[in-house]
XYZ file of C-alpha atoms in Angstrom:
563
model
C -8.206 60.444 18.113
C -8.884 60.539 21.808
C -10.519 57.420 21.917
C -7.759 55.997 19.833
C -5.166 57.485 22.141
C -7.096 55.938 24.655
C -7.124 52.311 23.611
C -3.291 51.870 22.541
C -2.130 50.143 25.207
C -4.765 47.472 24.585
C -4.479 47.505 21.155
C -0.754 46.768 21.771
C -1.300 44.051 23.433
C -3.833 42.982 21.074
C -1.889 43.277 17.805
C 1.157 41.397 19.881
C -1.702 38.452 20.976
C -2.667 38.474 17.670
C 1.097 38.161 16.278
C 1.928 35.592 18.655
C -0.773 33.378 17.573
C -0.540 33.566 13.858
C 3.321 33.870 13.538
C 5.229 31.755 15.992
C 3.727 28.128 14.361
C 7.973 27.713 14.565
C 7.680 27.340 18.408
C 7.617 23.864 19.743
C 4.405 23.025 21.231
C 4.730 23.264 25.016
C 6.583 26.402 24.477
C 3.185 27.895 22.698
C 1.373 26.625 25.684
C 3.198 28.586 28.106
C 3.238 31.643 26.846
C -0.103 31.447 26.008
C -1.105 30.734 29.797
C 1.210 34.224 30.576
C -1.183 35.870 28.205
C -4.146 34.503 29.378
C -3.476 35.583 32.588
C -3.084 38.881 31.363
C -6.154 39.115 29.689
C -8.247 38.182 32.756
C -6.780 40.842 35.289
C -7.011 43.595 32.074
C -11.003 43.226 31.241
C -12.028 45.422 33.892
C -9.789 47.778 31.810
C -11.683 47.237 28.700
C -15.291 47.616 30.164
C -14.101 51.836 30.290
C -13.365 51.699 26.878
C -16.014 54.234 24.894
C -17.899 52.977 21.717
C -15.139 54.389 19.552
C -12.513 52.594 21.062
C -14.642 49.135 20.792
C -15.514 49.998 17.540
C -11.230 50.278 16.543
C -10.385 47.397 18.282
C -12.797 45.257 16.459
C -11.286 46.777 13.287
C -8.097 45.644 14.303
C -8.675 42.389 15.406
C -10.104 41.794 11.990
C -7.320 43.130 10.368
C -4.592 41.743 11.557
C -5.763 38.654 13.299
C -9.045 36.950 11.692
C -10.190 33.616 13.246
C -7.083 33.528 15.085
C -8.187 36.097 17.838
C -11.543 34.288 18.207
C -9.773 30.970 19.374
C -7.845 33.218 22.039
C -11.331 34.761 23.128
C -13.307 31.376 23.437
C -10.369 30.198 25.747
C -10.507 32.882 28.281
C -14.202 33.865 27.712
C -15.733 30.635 27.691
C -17.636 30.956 24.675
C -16.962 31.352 20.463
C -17.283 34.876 19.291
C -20.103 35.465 16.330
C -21.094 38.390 14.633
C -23.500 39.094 17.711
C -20.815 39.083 20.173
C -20.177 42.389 21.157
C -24.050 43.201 20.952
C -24.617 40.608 23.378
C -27.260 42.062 26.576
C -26.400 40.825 29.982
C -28.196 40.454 32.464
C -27.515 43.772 34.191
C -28.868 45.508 31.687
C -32.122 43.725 30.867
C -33.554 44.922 33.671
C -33.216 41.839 36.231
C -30.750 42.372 39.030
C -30.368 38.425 39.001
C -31.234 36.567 42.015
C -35.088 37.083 42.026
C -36.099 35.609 38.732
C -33.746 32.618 39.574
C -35.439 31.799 42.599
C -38.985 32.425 41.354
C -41.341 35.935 41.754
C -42.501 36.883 45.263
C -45.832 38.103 43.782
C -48.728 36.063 45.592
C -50.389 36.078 41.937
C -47.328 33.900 40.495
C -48.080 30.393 40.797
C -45.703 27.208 40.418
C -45.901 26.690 36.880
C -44.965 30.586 35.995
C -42.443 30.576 38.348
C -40.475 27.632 36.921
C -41.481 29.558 33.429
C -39.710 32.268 35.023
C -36.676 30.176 36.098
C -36.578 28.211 32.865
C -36.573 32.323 30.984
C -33.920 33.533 32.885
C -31.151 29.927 32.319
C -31.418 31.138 28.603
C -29.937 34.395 29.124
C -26.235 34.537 28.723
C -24.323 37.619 30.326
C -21.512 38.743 27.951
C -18.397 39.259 29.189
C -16.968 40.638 26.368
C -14.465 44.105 25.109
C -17.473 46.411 24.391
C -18.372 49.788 25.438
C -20.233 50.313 29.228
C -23.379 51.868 28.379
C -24.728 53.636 25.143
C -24.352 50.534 22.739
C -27.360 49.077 20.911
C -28.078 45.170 22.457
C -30.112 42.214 21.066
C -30.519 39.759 23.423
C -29.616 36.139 22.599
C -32.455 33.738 22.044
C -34.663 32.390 25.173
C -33.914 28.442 25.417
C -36.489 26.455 26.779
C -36.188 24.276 30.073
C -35.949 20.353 29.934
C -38.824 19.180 31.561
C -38.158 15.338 33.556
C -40.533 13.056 34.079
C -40.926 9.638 35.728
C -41.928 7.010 33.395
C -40.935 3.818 35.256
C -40.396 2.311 38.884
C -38.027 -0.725 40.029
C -37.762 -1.974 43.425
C -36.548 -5.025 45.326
C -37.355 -4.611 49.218
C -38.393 -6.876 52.130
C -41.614 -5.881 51.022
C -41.855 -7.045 47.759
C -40.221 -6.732 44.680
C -43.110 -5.033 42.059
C -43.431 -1.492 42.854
C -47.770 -1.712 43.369
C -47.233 -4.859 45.579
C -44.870 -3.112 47.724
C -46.737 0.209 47.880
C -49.841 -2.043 48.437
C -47.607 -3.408 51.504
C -47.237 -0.062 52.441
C -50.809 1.179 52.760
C -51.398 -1.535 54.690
C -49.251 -0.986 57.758
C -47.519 -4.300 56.960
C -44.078 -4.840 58.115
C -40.940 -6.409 56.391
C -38.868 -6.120 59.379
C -37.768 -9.994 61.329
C -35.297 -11.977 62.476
C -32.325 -12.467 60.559
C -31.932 -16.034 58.713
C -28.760 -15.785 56.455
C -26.527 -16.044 59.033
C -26.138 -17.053 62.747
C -26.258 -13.583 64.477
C -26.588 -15.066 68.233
C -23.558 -13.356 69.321
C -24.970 -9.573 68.746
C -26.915 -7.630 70.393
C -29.154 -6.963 67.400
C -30.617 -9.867 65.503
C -33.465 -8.465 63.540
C -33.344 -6.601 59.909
C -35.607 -5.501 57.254
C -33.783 -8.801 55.228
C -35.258 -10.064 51.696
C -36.152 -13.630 52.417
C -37.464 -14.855 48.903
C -35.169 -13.421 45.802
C -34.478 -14.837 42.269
C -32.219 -14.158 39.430
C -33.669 -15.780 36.782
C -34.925 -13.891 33.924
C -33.596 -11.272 35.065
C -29.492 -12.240 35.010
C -27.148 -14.493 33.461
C -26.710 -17.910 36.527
C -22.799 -17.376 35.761
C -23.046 -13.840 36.804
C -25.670 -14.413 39.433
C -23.280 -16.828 41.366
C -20.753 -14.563 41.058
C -22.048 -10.673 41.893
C -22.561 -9.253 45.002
C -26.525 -8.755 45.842
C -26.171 -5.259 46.074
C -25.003 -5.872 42.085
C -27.860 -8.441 41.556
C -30.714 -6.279 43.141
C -29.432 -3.057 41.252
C -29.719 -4.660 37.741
C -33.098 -6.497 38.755
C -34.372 -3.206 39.822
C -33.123 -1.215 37.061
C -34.274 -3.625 34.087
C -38.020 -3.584 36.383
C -37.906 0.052 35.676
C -37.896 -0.358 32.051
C -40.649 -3.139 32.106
C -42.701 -0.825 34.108
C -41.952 2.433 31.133
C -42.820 -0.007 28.550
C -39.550 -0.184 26.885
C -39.197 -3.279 24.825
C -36.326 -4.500 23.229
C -38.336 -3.044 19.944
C -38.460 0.749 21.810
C -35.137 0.676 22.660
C -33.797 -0.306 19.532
C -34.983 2.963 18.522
C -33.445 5.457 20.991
C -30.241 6.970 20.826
C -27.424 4.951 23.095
C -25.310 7.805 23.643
C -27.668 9.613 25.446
C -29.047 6.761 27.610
C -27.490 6.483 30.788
C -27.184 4.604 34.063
C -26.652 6.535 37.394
C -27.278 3.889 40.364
C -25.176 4.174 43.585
C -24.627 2.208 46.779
C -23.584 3.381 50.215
C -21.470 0.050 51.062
C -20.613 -1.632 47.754
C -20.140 -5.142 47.509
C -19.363 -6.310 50.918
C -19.640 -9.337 50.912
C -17.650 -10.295 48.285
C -14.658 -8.033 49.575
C -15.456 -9.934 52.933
C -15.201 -13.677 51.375
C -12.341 -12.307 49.572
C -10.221 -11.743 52.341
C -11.016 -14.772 54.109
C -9.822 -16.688 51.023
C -6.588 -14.644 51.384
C -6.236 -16.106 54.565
C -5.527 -19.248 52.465
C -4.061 -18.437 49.816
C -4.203 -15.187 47.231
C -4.676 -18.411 44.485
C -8.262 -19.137 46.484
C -9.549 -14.785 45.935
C -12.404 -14.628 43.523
C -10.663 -12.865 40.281
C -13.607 -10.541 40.236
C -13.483 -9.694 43.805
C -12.061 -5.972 43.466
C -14.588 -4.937 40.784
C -17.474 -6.528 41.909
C -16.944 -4.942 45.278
C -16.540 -1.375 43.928
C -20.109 0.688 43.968
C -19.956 1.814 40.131
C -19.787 -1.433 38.729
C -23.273 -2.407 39.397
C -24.290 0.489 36.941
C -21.614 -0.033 34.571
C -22.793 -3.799 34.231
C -26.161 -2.500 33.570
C -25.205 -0.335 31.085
C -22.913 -3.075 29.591
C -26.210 -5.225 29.161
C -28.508 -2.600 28.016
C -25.666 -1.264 25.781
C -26.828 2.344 26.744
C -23.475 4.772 26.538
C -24.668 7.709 28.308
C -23.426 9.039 31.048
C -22.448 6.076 33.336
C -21.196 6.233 37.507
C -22.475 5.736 40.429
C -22.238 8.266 43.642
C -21.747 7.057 47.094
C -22.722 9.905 49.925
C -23.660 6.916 52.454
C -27.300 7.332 53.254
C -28.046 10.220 50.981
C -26.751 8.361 47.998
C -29.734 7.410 46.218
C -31.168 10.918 46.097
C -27.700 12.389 44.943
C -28.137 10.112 41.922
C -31.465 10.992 40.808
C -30.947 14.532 41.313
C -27.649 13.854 38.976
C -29.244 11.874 36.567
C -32.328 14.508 36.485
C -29.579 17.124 35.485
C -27.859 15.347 32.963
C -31.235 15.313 31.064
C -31.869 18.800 31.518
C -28.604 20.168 30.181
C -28.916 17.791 26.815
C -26.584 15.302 27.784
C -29.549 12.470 27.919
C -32.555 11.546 27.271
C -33.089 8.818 29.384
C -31.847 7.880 32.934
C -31.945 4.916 35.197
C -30.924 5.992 38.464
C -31.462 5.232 42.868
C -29.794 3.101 44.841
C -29.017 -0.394 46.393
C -27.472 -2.034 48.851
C -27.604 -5.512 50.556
C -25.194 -5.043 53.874
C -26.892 -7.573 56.238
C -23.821 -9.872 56.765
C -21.751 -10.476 59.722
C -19.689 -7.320 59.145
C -22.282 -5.088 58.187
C -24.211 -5.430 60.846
C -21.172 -5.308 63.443
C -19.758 -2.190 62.153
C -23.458 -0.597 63.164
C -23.640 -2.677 66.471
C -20.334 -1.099 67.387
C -21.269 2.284 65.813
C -24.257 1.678 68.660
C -26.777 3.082 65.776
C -29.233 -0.422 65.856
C -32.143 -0.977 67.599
C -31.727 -3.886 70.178
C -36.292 -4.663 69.990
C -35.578 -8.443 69.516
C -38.063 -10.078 70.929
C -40.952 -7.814 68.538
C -38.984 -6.711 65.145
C -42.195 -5.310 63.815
C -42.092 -2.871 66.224
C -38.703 -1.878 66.336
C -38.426 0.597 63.657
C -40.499 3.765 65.583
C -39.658 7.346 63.949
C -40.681 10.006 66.371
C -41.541 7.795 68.911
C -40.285 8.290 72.605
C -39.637 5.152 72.697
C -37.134 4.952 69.273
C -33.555 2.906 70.086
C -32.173 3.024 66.880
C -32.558 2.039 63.460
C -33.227 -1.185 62.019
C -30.856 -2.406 58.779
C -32.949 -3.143 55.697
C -31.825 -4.256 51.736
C -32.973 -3.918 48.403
C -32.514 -1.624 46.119
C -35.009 1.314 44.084
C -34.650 2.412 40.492
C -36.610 5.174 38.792
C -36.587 5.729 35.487
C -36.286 9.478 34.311
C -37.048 10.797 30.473
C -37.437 13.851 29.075
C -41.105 14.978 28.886
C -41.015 15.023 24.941
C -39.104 12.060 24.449
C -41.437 10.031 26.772
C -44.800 11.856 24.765
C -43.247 10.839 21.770
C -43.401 6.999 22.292
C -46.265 7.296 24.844
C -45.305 6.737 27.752
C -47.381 6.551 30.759
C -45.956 9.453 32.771
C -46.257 9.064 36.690
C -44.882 12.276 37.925
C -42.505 15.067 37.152
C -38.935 15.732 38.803
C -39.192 19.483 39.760
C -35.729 19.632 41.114
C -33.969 19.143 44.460
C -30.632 19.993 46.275
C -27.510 18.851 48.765
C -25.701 20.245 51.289
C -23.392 19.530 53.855
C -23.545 19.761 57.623
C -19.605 20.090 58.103
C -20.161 19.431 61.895
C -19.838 15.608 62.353
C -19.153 12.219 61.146
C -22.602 10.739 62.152
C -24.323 13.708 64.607
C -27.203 15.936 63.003
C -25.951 19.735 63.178
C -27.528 20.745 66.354
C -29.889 23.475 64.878
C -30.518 21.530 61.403
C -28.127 24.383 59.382
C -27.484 22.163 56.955
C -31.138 20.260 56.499
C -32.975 23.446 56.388
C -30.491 24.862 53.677
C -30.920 21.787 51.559
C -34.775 22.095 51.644
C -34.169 25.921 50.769
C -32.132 25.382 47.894
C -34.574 22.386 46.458
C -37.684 24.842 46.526
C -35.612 27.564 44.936
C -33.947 25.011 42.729
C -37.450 23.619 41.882
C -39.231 27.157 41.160
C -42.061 25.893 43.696
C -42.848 27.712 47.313
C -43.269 26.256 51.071
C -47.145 26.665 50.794
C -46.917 23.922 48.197
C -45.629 21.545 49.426
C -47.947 19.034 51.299
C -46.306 15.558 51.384
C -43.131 14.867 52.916
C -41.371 11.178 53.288
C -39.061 11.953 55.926
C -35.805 10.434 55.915
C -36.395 9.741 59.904
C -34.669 6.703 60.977
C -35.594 5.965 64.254
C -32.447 7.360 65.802
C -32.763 9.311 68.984
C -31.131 12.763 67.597
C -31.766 12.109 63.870
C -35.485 12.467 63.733
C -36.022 14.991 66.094
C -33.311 17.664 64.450
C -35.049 16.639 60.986
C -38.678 16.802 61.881
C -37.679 20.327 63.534
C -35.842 21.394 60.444
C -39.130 20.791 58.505
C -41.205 22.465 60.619
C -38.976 25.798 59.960
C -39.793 25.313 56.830
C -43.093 24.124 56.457
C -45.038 24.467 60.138
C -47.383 27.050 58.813
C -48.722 24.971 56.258
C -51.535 22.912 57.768
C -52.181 20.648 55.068
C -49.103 19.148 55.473
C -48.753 15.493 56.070
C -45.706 13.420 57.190
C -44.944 9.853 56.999
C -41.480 7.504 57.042
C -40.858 4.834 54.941
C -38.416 3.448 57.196
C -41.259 2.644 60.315
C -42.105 -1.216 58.275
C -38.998 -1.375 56.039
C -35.814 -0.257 58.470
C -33.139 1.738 56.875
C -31.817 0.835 53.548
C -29.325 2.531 53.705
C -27.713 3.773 50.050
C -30.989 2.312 48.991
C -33.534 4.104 50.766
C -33.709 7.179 48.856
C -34.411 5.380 45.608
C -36.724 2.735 47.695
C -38.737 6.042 48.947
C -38.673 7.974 45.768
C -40.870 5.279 44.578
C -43.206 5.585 47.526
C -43.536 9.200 46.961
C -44.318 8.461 43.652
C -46.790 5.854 44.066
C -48.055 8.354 46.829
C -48.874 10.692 43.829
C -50.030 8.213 41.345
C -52.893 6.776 44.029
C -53.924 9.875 46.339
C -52.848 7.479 49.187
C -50.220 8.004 51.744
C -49.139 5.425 53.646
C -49.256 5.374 57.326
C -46.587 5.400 60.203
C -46.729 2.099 62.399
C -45.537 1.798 65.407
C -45.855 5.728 66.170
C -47.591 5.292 69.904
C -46.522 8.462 71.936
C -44.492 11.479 70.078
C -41.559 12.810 71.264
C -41.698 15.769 73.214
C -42.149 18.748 70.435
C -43.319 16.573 68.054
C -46.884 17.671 67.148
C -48.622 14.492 66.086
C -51.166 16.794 63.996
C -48.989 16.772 61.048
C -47.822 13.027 60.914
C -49.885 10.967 59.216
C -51.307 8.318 62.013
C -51.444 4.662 61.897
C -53.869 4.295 58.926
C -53.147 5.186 55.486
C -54.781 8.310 54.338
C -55.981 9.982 51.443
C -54.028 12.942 49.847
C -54.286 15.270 47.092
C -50.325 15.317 46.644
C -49.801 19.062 45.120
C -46.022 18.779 45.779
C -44.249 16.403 47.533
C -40.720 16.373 49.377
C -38.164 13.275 49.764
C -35.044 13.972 52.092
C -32.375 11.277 52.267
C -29.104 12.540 55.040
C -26.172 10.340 55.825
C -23.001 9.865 57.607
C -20.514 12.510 57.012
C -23.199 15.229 57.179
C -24.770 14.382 53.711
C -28.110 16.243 53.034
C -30.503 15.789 50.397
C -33.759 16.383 49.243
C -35.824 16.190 45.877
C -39.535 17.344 45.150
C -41.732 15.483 42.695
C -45.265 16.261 41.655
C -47.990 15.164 39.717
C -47.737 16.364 35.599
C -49.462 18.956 34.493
């Protein structure tokens, strides 16, 4: 009876939820929905109320909701809990009583016996827990815990690039170990009147195989070297028209992004303007726009998966994979194309950087003008292309046999919130990023052994980044560093998808490829962990990628070899 006395009030309310749901069907519609919002509201400042209540007083209200309420109650519950009621609701174990306080297990065991693999076991363990939020009594209540789901696994099964270094992903790579450079002078256009005249520009490019000659005329290249790169990819995984005809569309997606979008054809468009709106391109405003190049992609594939494209300026291409990774390990796909492209060397392109004073002004040798970590660094040098991995579940991709490269362990972003184009000062925001990607990722500093540095060749940015990573990593003194950037410039959207597949190929070979043009280190910079200006060999246990851009952008995802 006490227990009973005890719960009335809630029980009031209960039996007038209850009422309200199953009674007033004579209401109009929006006059339902706002008093059910009032009690909603309700019912979220009352459940602190309800964890007090004993077992007796669980065990009435149960009894009444069945009585006088049946299935109606349970829609009411799965709006403000967040999940449908079964007949193992209210014996649902959280985590605070399981004996994990929470955060540990989430961010892997401390124990120097745990390696990688158990630790992401660990990770994957604790994501199928659910803690129950539900009216049940605090303590003295038998619990069965809710079945352990297993973790997604992501793998990389294919590689597409177009760079100034070639446009197969072993040629380029091959490039790469070699020390040779794709940087020159510019040829598509007269650039006399600026200070910087030399880019990391694609000389020799064709459409055809690859897109329509009606489209091809008509797209922007950062459109054209997305869908060249993306449908590479799938060459590279093996999927034939045959394969795909027997996946599932709906959970096939494309997730490609682009820092500047199509800028050129927003350029000519407003020149023809200048003439007359009847001379504008009628595809001018979506072919400039940075999602379409995915959603044409996914137009000609037919794949209806998830479908965007992010644009976080420099970081871009590593938001999308990181995205795209997720969407496969939540169910939502199976397969993902995702990176980044951009093609930005035009007039206006390359004055908006000249003015931004970001370029380096080495004219007269553009293979040495891109120099991370050197004293001697002036700025970056522009580059375009675009890089494309492709990214399966690991049982999908075993199922049709797939050749897996490497596995997508996780990764992370953050923000600097300090500045529109300056590094925070201390590297806050970097060293939280790479912080978050080893927790997110279940691996720890000590394995890590291969970074490809987003470093630039900008005065501020590669010192702040190389000092972030030596927070985090200086103790390890296996570890090797390299940039990309040093024989390909910047790519900007691009260059996290572009390096992704260097890190990749880094795994695949046991080569890493050197950094040209690295003569005399800035001060601080200890040359003993930067790989020197030979390629060398590496047993790649875990490797980093960090992309950062303007706006304070940070991002960074590990890959590793599959085990």
């Amino acid at each position: 009876m006490a227990a009973s006395s005890l719960a009335s009030p809630l029980c009031t309310w209960l039996v007038a939820a209850c009422m309200s749901v199953t009674c007033d069907r004579d209401y109009s519609s929006s006059s339902s929905l706002l008093q059910s919002s009032k009690r909603l509201s309700r019912w979220a400042r009352r459940r602190k109320v309800w964890a007090k209540c004993s077992s007796e007083s669980a065990e009435f209200n149960r009894g009444l909701i069945s009585s006088f309420c049946g299935s109606s109650i349970q829609g009411l519950m799965s709006s403000c809990l967040a999940f449908e009621p079964c007949n193992e609701y209210h014996s649902s174990k959280g985590l605070s009583s399981s004996g994990y306080n929470g955060f540990p297990s989430l961010f892997g065991s401390k124990s120097a016996s745990t390696n990688r693999r158990q630790r992401r076991i660990n990770r994957a363990s604790l994501s199928g827990e659910t803690m129950a939020i539900a009216v049940r009594p605090a303590e003295g209540v038998s619990t069965k815990k809710k079945p352990m789901t297993k973790q997604r696994r992501v793998v990389v099964t294919g590689m597409g690039v177009v760079t100034p270094l070639g446009h197969d992903p072993d040629i380029f790579y091959d490039n790469l170990l070699e020390g040779v450079s794709g940087i020159s002078q510019i040829e598509t256009f007269d650039c006399a009147q600026f200070p910087t005249r030399i880019a990391g520009e694609i000389k020799s490019f064709s459409t055809d195989g690859w897109v329509a000659p009606k489209l091809a005329k008509r797209m922007d290249k950062f459109m054209l070297y997305m869908l060249i790169a993306g449908k590479k990819a799938l060459a590279d995984g093996g999927i034939t028209e045959e394969i795909m005809d027997e996946f599932d569309k709906a959970k096939c997606g494309v997730l490609i992004g682009s820092a500047m979008g199509g800028m050129k054809v927003f350029n000519d468009a407003i020149e023809a303007l200048r003439v007359s709106y009847k001379k504008m391109n009628p595809f001018c405003v979506p072919f400039a726009t940075t999602n379409m190049g995915s959603a044409m992609l996914a137009m000609d594939l037919g794949w209806m998966g998830p479908n965007y494209s992010i644009s976080t300026a420099c970081a871009t291409s590593n938001f999308c994979i990181l995205n795209a990774a997720n969407h496969i390990i939540r169910g939502e796909a199976d397969v993902m194309l995702s990176g980044g492209s951009d093609a930005a060397i035009i007039p206006i392109g390359l004055g908006g950087f000249v003015a931004c004073r970001a370029l380096s002004q080495h004219n007269n040798d553009p293979a040495k003008a891109s120099r991370p970590w050197d004293i001697n660094r002036d700025g970056f040098v522009m580059g375009e292309g675009a890089g494309v991995l492709l990214l399966e579940e690991l049982e999908h991709a075993k199922r049709r046999g797939a050749n897996i490269y490497a596995e997508f362990l996780g990764g992370s972003f953050t923000c600097d919130a300090y500045h529109m184009t300056e590094p925070h000062p201390d590297g806050a925001g970097v060293i939280l990023c790479i912080e978050k990607a080893l927790a997110h990722s279940g691996v720890s500093r000590e394995d890590v052994n291969y970074i490809n540095a987003h470093a630039t060749s900008t005065p501020a940015g590669d010192l702040k980044e190389y000092q972030a990573l030596m927070h985090c990593f200086g103790q390890n003194p296996e570890l090797r560093l390299n940039s990309t950037k040093s024989m390909i410039g910047h790519l900007l959207g691009a260059a996290g998808g572009v390096e992704a597949v260097a890190t990749v190929q880094a795994i695949r070979t046991g080569w890493v490829h050197p950094n040209v043009n690295l003569e005399n280190p800035d001060k601080g910079v200890d040359r003993k962990f930067l790989v020197g200006p030979k390629k060398e060999r590496l047993n790649v246990k875990v490797a980093l990628s960090n992309s950062f851009g303007f706006g304070g952008h940070n991002s960074s995802i590990i890959l590793a070899p599959y085990e």
